[in-house]
CSV table of C-alpha atoms in Angstrom, one decimal:
chain,number,residue,atom,x,y,z
Q,152,ARG,CA,-98.0,35.7,-194.2
Q,153,HIS,CA,-97.2,34.4,-190.4
Q,154,ASP,CA,-99.0,36.9,-187.6
Q,155,GLU,CA,-96.3,38.0,-185.3
Q,156,LYS,CA,-94.6,40.3,-183.2
Q,157,ARG,CA,-91.8,42.0,-185.3
Q,158,THR,CA,-89.0,43.8,-183.7
Q,159,THR,CA,-85.7,45.5,-185.4
Q,160,ALA,CA,-82.9,42.8,-187.1
Q,161,ASN,CA,-80.5,44.9,-184.3
Q,162,ASN,CA,-83.1,44.0,-181.6
Q,163,SER,CA,-84.3,41.1,-182.2
Q,164,SER,CA,-86.2,38.6,-180.0
Q,165,ALA,CA,-85.3,36.1,-182.2
Q,166,ASN,CA,-82.0,36.7,-180.4
Q,167,TYR,CA,-81.9,33.4,-177.7
Q,168,ALA,CA,-79.5,31.3,-176.3
Q,169,GLY,CA,-77.6,30.0,-178.7
Q,170,PHE,CA,-78.3,32.2,-181.5
Q,171,VAL,CA,-75.4,33.9,-183.3
Q,172,PRO,CA,-76.5,36.5,-186.3
Q,173,HIS,CA,-73.3,36.4,-188.1
Q,174,ASP,CA,-73.1,32.3,-188.2
Q,175,PHE,CA,-76.6,32.6,-189.1
Q,176,LEU,CA,-76.1,34.7,-192.3
Q,177,GLU,CA,-73.4,32.5,-193.6
Q,178,LYS,CA,-75.4,29.3,-192.6
Q,179,SER,CA,-78.4,31.0,-194.7
Q,180,LYS,CA,-75.8,31.9,-197.7
Q,181,LYS,CA,-75.3,28.2,-197.6
Q,182,ALA,CA,-78.8,26.8,-197.5
Q,183,PHE,CA,-79.2,29.5,-200.3
Q,184,GLU,CA,-77.2,28.2,-202.3
Q,185,VAL,CA,-78.2,24.0,-201.7
Q,186,ILE,CA,-81.4,25.2,-202.2
Q,187,PHE,CA,-81.0,26.5,-205.1
Q,188,GLU,CA,-79.3,24.0,-206.1
Q,189,ALA,CA,-81.5,21.1,-205.2
Q,190,TYR,CA,-84.2,23.1,-207.0
Q,191,ALA,CA,-82.7,23.1,-210.3
Q,192,LYS,CA,-81.9,19.3,-210.0
Q,193,GLY,CA,-85.4,18.5,-209.0
Q,194,ASP,CA,-83.7,17.2,-206.0
Q,195,LYS,CA,-86.7,16.6,-203.7
Q,196,ARG,CA,-84.9,15.0,-200.9
Q,197,ILE,CA,-82.8,17.7,-199.9
Q,198,LEU,CA,-85.4,19.9,-200.8
Q,199,LYS,CA,-87.6,18.3,-197.6
Q,200,GLU,CA,-85.2,18.8,-195.2
Q,201,LEU,CA,-84.4,22.6,-195.9
Q,202,LEU,CA,-88.4,24.1,-196.7
Q,203,ALA,CA,-91.5,24.0,-194.7
Q,204,PRO,CA,-94.0,22.1,-195.5
Q,205,LYS,CA,-96.2,24.4,-197.3
Q,206,LEU,CA,-93.2,25.8,-199.3
Q,207,TYR,CA,-91.7,22.4,-200.2
Q,208,ASN,CA,-94.9,21.2,-201.9
Q,209,ALA,CA,-94.9,24.6,-204.0
Q,210,PHE,CA,-91.0,23.8,-205.0
Q,211,CYS,CA,-92.4,20.1,-205.9
Q,212,MET,CA,-95.6,21.0,-207.9
Q,213,ALA,CA,-93.2,23.1,-210.0
Q,214,ILE,CA,-91.0,20.3,-210.1
Q,215,ASP,CA,-93.2,18.1,-211.2
Q,216,ASP,CA,-95.1,20.1,-213.6
Q,217,ARG,CA,-91.4,21.2,-215.3
Q,218,ASN,CA,-90.9,17.4,-215.3
Q,219,SER,CA,-94.2,16.4,-217.0
Q,220,ARG,CA,-93.2,18.8,-219.9
Q,221,GLY,CA,-89.7,17.3,-220.5
Q,222,GLU,CA,-87.6,20.7,-219.3
Q,223,THR,CA,-84.6,20.6,-217.0
Q,224,LEU,CA,-83.4,23.8,-215.0
Q,225,GLU,CA,-79.4,24.4,-215.5
Q,226,GLY,CA,-79.2,27.2,-212.4
Q,227,ILE,CA,-75.4,28.7,-211.5
Q,228,LEU,CA,-75.4,30.5,-208.6
Q,229,VAL,CA,-72.6,32.8,-209.7
Q,230,ARG,CA,-71.5,34.9,-206.3
Q,231,PHE,CA,-73.2,36.5,-203.6
Q,232,MET,CA,-73.2,40.0,-204.0
Q,233,ASN,CA,-74.2,40.7,-200.6
Q,234,ALA,CA,-76.8,39.5,-197.9
Q,235,GLU,CA,-78.2,40.8,-194.7
Q,236,VAL,CA,-80.7,40.4,-192.0
Q,237,ILE,CA,-83.5,43.2,-192.7
Q,238,ASP,CA,-85.9,41.4,-189.9
Q,239,SER,CA,-86.5,39.5,-187.5
Q,240,SER,CA,-89.7,38.1,-185.3
Q,241,VAL,CA,-90.9,36.0,-182.9
Q,242,ASN,CA,-95.0,34.8,-182.4
Q,243,ASP,CA,-95.4,32.6,-179.5
Q,244,ASP,CA,-92.3,29.5,-179.9
Q,245,ASP,CA,-91.9,30.4,-183.7
Q,246,ALA,CA,-88.8,32.3,-184.5
Q,247,PHE,CA,-88.3,34.3,-187.9
Q,248,ILE,CA,-85.4,36.0,-189.7
Q,249,THR,CA,-85.8,37.1,-193.2
Q,250,VAL,CA,-82.9,38.0,-194.8
Q,251,LYS,CA,-82.6,40.2,-198.1
Q,252,PHE,CA,-79.8,38.3,-200.4
Q,253,VAL,CA,-77.9,40.0,-203.7
Q,254,THR,CA,-76.9,37.6,-205.9
Q,255,GLU,CA,-75.7,37.1,-209.8
Q,256,GLN,CA,-77.2,34.0,-211.1
Q,257,SER,CA,-77.2,32.2,-214.2
Q,258,ASN,CA,-80.9,30.5,-215.2
Q,259,VAL,CA,-81.5,28.2,-218.9
Q,260,LEU,CA,-84.5,26.5,-219.1
Q,261,LYS,CA,-84.9,23.7,-221.7
Q,262,ASP,CA,-87.3,21.6,-223.0
Q,263,ARG,CA,-86.3,17.8,-224.0
Q,264,ASN,CA,-84.5,18.4,-226.9
Q,265,GLY,CA,-82.1,20.7,-224.7
Q,266,THR,CA,-83.7,23.9,-226.5
Q,267,VAL,CA,-83.6,26.9,-224.8
Q,268,LEU,CA,-86.8,27.7,-223.6
Q,269,GLU,CA,-85.8,30.8,-221.2
Q,270,GLY,CA,-82.4,32.4,-220.9
Q,271,ASP,CA,-78.9,32.5,-221.4
Q,272,SER,CA,-75.6,30.4,-220.5
Q,273,ASP,CA,-73.5,33.2,-221.7
Q,274,PHE,CA,-76.2,35.9,-219.5
Q,275,VAL,CA,-75.8,36.4,-215.9
Q,276,ASP,CA,-78.6,38.0,-213.8
Q,277,LYS,CA,-78.4,40.3,-210.9
Q,278,ARG,CA,-80.9,39.0,-208.5
Q,279,ILE,CA,-82.8,40.1,-205.1
Q,280,ASP,CA,-84.4,37.3,-203.2
Q,281,THR,CA,-86.0,37.7,-200.3
Q,282,TRP,CA,-86.4,35.1,-197.7
Q,283,VAL,CA,-87.9,34.4,-194.4
Q,284,PHE,CA,-86.4,31.1,-192.3
Q,285,ALA,CA,-88.3,30.1,-189.2
Q,286,ARG,CA,-87.7,27.6,-186.7
Q,287,LYS,CA,-89.4,26.9,-183.1
Q,288,ARG,CA,-87.4,28.3,-180.6
Q,289,SER,CA,-87.8,25.2,-178.1
Q,290,SER,CA,-86.7,23.4,-180.7
Q,291,MET,CA,-83.8,21.7,-179.8
Q,292,SER,CA,-82.4,21.2,-184.0
Q,293,ALA,CA,-80.5,23.9,-184.9
Q,294,THR,CA,-81.9,24.3,-188.0
Q,295,TRP,CA,-84.0,27.0,-189.7
Q,296,LEU,CA,-86.0,25.6,-192.7
Q,297,LEU,CA,-86.7,28.0,-195.3
Q,298,TYR,CA,-90.3,29.2,-194.2
Q,299,GLU,CA,-91.1,32.2,-197.3
Q,300,ILE,CA,-90.0,33.6,-200.3
Q,301,ILE,CA,-91.1,37.2,-200.2
Q,302,ASP,CA,-91.7,38.7,-203.8
Q,303,GLY,CA,-89.9,41.9,-205.1
């Protein structure tokens, strides 16, 4: 994990010029949706634009592993039940924002013949995911990259 100075979500040192918490939360939900769909489809081009390098490499390995077995993942993000900023921190020029997402999803893993290996397309699962987004505070880019996914 990143070694940083922690702050509360309401009194964040990550709140610098140009940072608007409500806008960030809406954009993080969109990023969640895009990353979720790109991972299911195995779209590395989109993932490269939205993930920090270390996480991108991990996603690529998982996609390549799935592809080598001839498996496909059908992921449907049904809805967001909740999304909230739960932490923020700054380490030198790096800002980190942690968001807890509560969603309803359907995920089905199939083999090359279409046989279901995991999941059920008729079952919607409530999931809680905690994602850490990061960006350089000095960067001209407004893009926050997904830096880390924290296990439940």
